[in-house]
Short mmCIF file of C-alpha atoms in Angstrom, two decimals:
data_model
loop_
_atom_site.label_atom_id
_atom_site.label_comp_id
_atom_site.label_asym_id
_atom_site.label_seq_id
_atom_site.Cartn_x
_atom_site.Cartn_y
_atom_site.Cartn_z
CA UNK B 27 53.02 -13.40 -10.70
CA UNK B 28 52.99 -12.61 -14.51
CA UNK B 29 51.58 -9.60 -15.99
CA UNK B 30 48.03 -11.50 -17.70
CA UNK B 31 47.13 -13.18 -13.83
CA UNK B 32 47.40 -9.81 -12.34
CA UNK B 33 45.03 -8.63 -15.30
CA UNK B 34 43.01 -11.04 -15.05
CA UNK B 35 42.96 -10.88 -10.86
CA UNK B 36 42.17 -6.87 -11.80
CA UNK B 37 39.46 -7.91 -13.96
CA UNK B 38 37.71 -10.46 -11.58
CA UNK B 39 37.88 -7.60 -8.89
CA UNK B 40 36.39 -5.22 -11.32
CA UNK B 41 33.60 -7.33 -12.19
CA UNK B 42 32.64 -7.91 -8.58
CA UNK B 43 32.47 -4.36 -7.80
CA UNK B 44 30.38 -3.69 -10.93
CA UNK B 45 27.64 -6.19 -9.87
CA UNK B 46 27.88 -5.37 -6.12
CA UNK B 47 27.32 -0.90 -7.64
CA UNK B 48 24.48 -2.00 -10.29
CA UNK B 49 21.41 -1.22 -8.83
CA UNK B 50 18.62 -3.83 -8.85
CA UNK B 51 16.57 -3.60 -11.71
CA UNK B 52 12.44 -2.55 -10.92
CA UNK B 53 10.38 -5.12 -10.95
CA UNK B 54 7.60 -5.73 -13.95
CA UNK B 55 4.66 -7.80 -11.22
CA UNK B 56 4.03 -8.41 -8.26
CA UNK B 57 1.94 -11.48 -6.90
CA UNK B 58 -1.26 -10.03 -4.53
CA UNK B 59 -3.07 -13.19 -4.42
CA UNK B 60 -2.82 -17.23 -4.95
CA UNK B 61 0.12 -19.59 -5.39
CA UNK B 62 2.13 -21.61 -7.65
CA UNK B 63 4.21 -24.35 -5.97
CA UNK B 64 6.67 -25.07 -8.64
CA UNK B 65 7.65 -21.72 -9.17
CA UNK B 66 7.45 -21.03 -5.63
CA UNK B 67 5.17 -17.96 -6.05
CA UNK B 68 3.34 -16.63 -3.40
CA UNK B 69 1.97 -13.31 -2.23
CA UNK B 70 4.58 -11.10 -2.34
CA UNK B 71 6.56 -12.45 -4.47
CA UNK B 72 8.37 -10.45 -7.66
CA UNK B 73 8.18 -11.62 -11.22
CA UNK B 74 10.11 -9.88 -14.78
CA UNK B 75 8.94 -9.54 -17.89
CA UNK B 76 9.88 -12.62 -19.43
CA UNK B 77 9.77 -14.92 -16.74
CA UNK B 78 8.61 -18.16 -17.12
CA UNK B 79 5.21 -19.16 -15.07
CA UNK B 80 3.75 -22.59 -14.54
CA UNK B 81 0.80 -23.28 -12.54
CA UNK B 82 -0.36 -26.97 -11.73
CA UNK B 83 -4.51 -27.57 -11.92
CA UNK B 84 -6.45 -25.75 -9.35
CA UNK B 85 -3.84 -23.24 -8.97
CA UNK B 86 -4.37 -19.41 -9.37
CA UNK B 87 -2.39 -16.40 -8.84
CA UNK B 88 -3.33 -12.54 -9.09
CA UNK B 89 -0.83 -10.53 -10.58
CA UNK B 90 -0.31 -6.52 -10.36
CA UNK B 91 1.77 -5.16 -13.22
CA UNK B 92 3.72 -1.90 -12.93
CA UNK B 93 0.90 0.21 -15.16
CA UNK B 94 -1.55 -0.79 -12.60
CA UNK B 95 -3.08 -3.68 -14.64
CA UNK B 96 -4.51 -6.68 -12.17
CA UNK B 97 -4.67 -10.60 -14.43
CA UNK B 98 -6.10 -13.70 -12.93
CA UNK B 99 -3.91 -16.75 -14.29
CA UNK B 100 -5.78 -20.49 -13.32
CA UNK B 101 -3.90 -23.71 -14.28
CA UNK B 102 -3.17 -25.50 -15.88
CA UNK B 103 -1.12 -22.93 -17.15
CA UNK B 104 2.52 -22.87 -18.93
CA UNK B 105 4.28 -19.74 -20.38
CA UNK B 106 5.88 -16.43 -19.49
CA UNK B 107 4.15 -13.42 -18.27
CA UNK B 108 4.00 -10.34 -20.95
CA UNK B 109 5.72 -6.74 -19.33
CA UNK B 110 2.49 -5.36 -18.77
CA UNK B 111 2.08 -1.59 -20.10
CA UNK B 112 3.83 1.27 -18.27
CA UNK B 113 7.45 2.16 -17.35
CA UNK B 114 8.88 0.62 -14.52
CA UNK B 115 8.62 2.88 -11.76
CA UNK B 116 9.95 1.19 -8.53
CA UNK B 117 6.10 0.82 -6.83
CA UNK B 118 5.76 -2.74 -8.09
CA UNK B 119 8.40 -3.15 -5.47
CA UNK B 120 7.06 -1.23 -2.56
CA UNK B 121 3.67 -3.19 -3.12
CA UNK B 122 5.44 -6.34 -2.72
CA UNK B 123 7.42 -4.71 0.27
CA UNK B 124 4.20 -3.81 2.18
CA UNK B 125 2.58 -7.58 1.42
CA UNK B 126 5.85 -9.50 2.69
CA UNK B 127 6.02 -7.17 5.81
CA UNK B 128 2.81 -6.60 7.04
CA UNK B 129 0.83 -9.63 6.04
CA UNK B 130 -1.66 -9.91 9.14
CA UNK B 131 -0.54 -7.10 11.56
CA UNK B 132 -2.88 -5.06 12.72
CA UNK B 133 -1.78 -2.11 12.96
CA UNK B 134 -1.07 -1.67 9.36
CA UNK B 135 -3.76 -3.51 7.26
CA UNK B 136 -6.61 -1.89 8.17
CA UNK B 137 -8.34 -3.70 10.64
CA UNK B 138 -7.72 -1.49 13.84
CA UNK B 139 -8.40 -3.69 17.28
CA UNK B 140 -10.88 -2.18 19.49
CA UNK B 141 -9.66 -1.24 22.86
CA UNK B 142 -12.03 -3.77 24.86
CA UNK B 143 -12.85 -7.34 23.43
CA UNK B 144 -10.07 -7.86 20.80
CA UNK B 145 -12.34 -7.59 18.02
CA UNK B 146 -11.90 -6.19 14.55
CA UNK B 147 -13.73 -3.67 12.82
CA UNK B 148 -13.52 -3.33 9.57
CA UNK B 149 -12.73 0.19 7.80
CA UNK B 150 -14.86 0.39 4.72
CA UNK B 151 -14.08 3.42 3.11
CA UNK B 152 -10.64 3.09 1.54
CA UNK B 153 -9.36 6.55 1.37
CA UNK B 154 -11.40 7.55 4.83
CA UNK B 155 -8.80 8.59 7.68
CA UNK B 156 -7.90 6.23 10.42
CA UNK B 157 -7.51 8.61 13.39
CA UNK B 158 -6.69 5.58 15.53
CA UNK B 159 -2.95 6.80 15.37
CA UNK B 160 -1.28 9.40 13.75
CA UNK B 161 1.01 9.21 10.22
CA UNK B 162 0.01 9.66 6.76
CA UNK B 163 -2.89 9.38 5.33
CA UNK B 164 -4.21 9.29 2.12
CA UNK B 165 -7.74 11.14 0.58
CA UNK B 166 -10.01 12.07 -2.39
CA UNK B 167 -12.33 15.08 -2.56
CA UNK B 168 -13.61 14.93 0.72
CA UNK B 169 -12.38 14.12 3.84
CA UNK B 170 -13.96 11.84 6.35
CA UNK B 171 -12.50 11.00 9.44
CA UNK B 172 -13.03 6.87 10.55
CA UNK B 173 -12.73 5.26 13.58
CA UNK B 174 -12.32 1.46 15.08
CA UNK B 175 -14.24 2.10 18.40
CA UNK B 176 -17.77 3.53 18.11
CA UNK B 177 -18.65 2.70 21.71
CA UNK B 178 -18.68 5.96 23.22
CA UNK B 179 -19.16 9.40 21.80
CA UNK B 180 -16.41 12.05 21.78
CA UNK B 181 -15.77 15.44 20.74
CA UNK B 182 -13.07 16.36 18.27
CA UNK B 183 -11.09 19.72 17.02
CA UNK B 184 -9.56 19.42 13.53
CA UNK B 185 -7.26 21.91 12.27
CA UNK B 186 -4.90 22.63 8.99
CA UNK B 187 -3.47 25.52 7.47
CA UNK B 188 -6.56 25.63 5.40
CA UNK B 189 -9.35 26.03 8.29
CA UNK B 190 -10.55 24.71 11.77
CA UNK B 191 -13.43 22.67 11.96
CA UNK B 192 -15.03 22.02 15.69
CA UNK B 193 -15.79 21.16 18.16
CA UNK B 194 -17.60 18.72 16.83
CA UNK B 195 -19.92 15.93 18.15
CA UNK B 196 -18.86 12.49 17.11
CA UNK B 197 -22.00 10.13 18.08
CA UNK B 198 -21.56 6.77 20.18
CA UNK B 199 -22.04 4.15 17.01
CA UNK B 200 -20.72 6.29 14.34
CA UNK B 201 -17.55 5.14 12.68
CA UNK B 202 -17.15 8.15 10.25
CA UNK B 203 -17.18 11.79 10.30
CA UNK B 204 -17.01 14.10 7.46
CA UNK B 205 -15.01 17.59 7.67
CA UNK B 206 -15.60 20.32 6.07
CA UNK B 207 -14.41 20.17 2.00
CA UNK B 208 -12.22 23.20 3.04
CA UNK B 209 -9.75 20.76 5.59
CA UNK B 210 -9.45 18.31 2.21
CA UNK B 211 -6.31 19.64 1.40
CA UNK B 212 -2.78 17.85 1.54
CA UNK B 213 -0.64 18.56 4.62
CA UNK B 214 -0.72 18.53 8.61
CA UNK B 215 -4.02 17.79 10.02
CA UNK B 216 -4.16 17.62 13.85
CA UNK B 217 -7.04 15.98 14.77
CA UNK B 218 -8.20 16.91 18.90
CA UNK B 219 -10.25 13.32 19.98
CA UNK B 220 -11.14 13.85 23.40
CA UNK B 221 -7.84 15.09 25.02
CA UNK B 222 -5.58 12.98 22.67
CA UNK B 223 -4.08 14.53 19.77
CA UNK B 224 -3.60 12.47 16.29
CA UNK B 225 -1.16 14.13 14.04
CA UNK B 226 -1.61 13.38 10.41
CA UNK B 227 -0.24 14.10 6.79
CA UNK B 228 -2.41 14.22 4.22
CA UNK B 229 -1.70 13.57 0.79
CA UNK B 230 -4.62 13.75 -2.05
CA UNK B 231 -5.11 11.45 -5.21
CA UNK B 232 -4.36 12.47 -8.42
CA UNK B 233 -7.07 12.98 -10.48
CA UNK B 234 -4.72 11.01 -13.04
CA UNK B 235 -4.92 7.99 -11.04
CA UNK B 236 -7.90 7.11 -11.95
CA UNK B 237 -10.50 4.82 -10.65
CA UNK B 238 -8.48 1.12 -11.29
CA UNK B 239 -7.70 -0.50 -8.45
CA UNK B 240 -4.33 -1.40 -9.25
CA UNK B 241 -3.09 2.04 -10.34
CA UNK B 242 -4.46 3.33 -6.88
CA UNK B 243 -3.17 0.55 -4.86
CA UNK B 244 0.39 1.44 -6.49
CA UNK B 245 -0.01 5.47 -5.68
CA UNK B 246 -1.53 4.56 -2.31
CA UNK B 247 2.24 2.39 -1.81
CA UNK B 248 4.69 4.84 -2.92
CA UNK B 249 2.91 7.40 -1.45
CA UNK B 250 3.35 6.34 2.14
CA UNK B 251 -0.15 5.38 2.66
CA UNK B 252 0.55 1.72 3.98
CA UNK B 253 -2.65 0.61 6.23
CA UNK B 254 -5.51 1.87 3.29
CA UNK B 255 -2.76 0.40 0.62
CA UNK B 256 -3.06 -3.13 2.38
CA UNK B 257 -7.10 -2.07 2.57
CA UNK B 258 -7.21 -1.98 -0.88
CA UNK B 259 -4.84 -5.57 -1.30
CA UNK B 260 -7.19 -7.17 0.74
CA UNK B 261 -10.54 -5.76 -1.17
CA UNK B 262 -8.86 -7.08 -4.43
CA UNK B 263 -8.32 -10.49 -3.44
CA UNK B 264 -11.94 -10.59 -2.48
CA UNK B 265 -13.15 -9.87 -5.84
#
């Protein structure tokens, strides 16, 4: 074997390991709503600055750019979508991650099933706290406590590092329950329902955040808070 094949072999190998090390670049959108057949763009799916877009009539697609920024494009439509403001932070990915794994499971979008009849009810308060399970849980100023089954009453404890609330009389037909502001603080919460314990973390919005939807639908994914993340997917698409 001459000298340039095994450079060249060394080079190949080289070149392989460098693409296989790169890491995957962020991406700029993510699709939340609508298709485009063509492009074969769905929810889900992950677009870069740049890339070329081309709906047929009576298509639509709702895009979420990495600065939080939510466009409706309706075909016809021909051309390549713009970057979007904002540095590319990783989120744009997690969104898409949460849409393509959870689409329609219950037990992360939201929609907690009731323990008798199989319905759904819906939670309406974004950032209240589902104390159907335990895991994180994201929340604003105040701190209301939300639950799926209203049929019977039940007392609850609620305690943090911060203060103790309780007990506290949660009324047959009531879905929500504000704690005192005190207990709206980030970390543990354990939450006494009866004689079943929910075990939460809290984690509190930025005041930076603001109030667009698509800035706190990318906090709400990068911050763990999957179930009032997909909440908030599912109240954009209805707009």
């Amino acid at each position: 074997m001459g000298v340039r094949h095994r450079i060249m072999r060394s080079l190949a190998a080289l070149l392989i390991l460098l693409a296989f090390a790169a890491p995957a670049a962020a991406a700029d959108a993510v699709v939340l709503d609508g298709a485009a057949k063509e492009a074969g763009l769905a929810p889900g799916s992950v677009l870069a600055a740049g890339d070329a877009v081309r709906l047929a009539e009576g298509e639509r697609l709702q895009i979420l750019f990495q600065s939080g920024e939510i466009v409706t494009i309706e075909g016809p439509f021909e051309g390549a979508i713009g970057a979007g403001d904002g540095q590319a932070t990783g989120l744009v990915d997690t969104v898409a991650a949460l849409i393509l794994g959870h689409s329609g499971t219950s037990d992360v979008v939201g929609a907690s099933r009731k323990a008798a009849g199989g319905a759904f009810a819906p939670q309406a308060d974004i950032l209240a706290v589902n104390v159907d399970s335990s895991g994180v849980r994201c929340i604003g100023d105040r701190l209301i406590l939300w639950r799926s089954d209203t049929d019977a009453a039940a007392e609850i404890t609620a305690r943090s590092a911060h203060g103790r609330a309780g007990p506290l009389e949660w009324a047959s037909g009531e879905a929500m329950l504000p704690l005192p502001d005190d207990l709206a603080q980030e970390g543990p919460l354990a939450v006494s329902i009866g004689d079943q314990v929910r075990r939460l973390e809290l984690k509190k919005v930025p005041d930076s955040v603001g109030e667009a939807p698509g800035r706190l639908l990318l906090w709400l994914g990068g911050a763990g808070c999957e179930r009032q993340a997909s909440l908030l997917v599912d109240a954009i698409r209805g707009q």
